PDB file of C-alpha atoms in Angstrom:
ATOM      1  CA  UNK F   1     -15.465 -41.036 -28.939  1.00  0.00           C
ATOM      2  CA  UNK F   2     -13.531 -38.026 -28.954  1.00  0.00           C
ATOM      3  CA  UNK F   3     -11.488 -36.762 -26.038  1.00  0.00           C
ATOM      4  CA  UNK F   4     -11.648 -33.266 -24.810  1.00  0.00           C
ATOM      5  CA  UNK F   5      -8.932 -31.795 -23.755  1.00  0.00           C
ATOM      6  CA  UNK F   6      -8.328 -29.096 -21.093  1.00  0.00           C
ATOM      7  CA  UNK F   7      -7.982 -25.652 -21.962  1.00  0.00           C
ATOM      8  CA  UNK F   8      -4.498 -24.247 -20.784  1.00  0.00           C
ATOM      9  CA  UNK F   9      -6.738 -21.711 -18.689  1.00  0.00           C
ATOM     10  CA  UNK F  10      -8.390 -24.063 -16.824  1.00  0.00           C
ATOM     11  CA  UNK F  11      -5.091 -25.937 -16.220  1.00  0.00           C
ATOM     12  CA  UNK F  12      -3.010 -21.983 -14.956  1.00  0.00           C
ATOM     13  CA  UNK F  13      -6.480 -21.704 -12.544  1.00  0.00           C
ATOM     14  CA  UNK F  14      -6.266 -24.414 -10.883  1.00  0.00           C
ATOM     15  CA  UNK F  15      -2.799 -24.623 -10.044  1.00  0.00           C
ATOM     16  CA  UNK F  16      -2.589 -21.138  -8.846  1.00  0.00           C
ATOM     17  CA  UNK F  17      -5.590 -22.295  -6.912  1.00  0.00           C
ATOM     18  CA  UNK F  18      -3.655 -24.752  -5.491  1.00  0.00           C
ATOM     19  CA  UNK F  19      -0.368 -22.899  -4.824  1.00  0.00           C
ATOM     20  CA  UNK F  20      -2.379 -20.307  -2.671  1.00  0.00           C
ATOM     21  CA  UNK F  21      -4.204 -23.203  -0.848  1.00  0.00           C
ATOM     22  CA  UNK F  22      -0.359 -24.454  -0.375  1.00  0.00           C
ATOM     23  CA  UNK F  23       1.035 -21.146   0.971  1.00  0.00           C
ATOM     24  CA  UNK F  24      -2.086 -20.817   3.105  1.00  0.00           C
ATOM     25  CA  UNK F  25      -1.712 -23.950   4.900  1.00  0.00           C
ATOM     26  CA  UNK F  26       2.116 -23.593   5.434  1.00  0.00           C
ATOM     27  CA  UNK F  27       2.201 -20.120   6.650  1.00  0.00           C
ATOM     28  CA  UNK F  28      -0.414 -21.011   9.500  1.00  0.00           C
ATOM     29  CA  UNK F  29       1.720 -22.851  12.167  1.00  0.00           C
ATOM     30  CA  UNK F  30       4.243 -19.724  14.172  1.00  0.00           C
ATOM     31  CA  UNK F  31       8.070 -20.110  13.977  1.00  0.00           C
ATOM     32  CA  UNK F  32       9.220 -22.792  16.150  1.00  0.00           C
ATOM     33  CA  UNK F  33      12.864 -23.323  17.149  1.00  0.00           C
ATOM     34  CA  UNK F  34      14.857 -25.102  19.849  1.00  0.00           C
ATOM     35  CA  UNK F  35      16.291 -23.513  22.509  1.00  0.00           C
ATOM     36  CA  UNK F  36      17.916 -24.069  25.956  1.00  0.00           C
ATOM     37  CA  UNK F  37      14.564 -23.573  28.059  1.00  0.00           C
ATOM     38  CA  UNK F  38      17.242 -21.442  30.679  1.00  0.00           C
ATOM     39  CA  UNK F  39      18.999 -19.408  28.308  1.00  0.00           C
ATOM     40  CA  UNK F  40      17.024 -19.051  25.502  1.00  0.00           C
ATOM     41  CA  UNK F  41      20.220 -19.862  23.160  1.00  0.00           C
ATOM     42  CA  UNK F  42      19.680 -21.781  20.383  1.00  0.00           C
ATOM     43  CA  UNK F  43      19.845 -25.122  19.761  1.00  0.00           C
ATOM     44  CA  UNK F  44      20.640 -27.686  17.568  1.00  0.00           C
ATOM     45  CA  UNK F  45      16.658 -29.078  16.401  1.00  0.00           C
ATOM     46  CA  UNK F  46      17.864 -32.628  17.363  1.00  0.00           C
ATOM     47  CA  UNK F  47      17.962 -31.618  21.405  1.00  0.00           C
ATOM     48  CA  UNK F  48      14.317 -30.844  20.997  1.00  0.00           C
ATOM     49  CA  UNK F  49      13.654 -33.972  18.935  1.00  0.00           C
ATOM     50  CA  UNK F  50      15.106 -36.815  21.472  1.00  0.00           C
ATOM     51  CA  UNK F  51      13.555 -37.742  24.442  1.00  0.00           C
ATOM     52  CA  UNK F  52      17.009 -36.898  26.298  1.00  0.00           C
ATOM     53  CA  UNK F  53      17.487 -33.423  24.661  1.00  0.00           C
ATOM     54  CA  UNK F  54      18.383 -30.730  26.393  1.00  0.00           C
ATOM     55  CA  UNK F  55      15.800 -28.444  24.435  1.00  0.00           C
ATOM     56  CA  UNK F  56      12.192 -27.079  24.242  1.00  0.00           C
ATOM     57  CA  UNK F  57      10.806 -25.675  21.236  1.00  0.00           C
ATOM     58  CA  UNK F  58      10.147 -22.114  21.365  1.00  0.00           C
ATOM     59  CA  UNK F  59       7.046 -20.288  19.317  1.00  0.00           C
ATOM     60  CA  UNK F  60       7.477 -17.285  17.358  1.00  0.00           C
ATOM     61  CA  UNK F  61       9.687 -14.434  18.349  1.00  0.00           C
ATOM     62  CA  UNK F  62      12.769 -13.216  17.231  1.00  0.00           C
ATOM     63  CA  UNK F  63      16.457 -14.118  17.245  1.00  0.00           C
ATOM     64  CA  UNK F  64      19.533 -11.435  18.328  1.00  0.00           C
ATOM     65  CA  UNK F  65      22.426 -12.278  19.406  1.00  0.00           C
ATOM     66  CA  UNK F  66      21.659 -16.398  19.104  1.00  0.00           C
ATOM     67  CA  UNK F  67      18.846 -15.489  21.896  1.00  0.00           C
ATOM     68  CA  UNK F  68      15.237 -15.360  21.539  1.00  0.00           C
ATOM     69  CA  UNK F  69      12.551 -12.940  22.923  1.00  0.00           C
ATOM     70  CA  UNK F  70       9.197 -12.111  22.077  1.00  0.00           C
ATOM     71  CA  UNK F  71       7.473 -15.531  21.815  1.00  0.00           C
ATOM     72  CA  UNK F  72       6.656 -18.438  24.106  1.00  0.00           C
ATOM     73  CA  UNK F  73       7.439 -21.774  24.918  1.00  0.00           C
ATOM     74  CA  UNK F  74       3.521 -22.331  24.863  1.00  0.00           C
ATOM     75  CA  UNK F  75       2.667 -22.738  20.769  1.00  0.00           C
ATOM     76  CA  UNK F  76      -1.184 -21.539  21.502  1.00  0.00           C
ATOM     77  CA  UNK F  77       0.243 -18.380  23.120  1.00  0.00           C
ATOM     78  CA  UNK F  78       1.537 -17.351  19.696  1.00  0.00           C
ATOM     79  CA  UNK F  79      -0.033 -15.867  17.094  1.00  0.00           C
ATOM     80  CA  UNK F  80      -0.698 -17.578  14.038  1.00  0.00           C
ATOM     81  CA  UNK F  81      -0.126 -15.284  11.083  1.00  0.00           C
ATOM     82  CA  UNK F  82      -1.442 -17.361   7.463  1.00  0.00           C
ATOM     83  CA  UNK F  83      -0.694 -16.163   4.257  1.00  0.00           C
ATOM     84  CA  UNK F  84      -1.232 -12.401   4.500  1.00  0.00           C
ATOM     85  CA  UNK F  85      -1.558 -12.239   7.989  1.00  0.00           C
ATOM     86  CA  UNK F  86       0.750 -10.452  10.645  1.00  0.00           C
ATOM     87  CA  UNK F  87       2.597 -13.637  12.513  1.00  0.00           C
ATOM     88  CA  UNK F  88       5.359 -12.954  15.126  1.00  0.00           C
ATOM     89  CA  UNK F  89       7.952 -14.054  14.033  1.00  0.00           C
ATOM     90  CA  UNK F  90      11.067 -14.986  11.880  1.00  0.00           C
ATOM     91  CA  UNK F  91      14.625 -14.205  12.440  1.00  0.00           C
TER      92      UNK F  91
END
């Protein structure tokens, strides 16, 4: 028996196939940070990581300054923007 082999077309299609699933799934969750829940200063991620840590994570909104505004320390507050979608965000 004979082997087929793929066609390099069918091999490009599916991995852009699966490189837009990829950037789908990853752009779906908002920006999240860690912040002093007072001050809104960022933090180090590892005080939001430890159960001592002085942080909370904050969702979406934007950084000036080493302060953030605009989002929320609740993450289903934020918008979720996907791949091609509007999120809040970055910084």
């Amino acid at each position: 028996m004979s082997r087929r082999r793929l066609r390099s077309s069918t091999v490009v299609l599916g991995g852009v196939g699966i490189l837009a699933a990829t950037l789908t799934a990853c752009g779906s969750e908002p920006d999240r940070r860690c912040v002093d829940p007072v001050t809104r200063k960022e933090l180090p991620d590892y005080e939001c990581r430890n159960s001592g840590g002085s942080g909370s994570y904050y969702y979406g909104g934007k950084s000036s300054n080493g302060r953030l505004s605009g989002g929320s320390f609740d993450k289903s507050a934020v918008d979720r923007g996907g791949f091609g979608g509007s999120g809040t965000g970055g910084g």
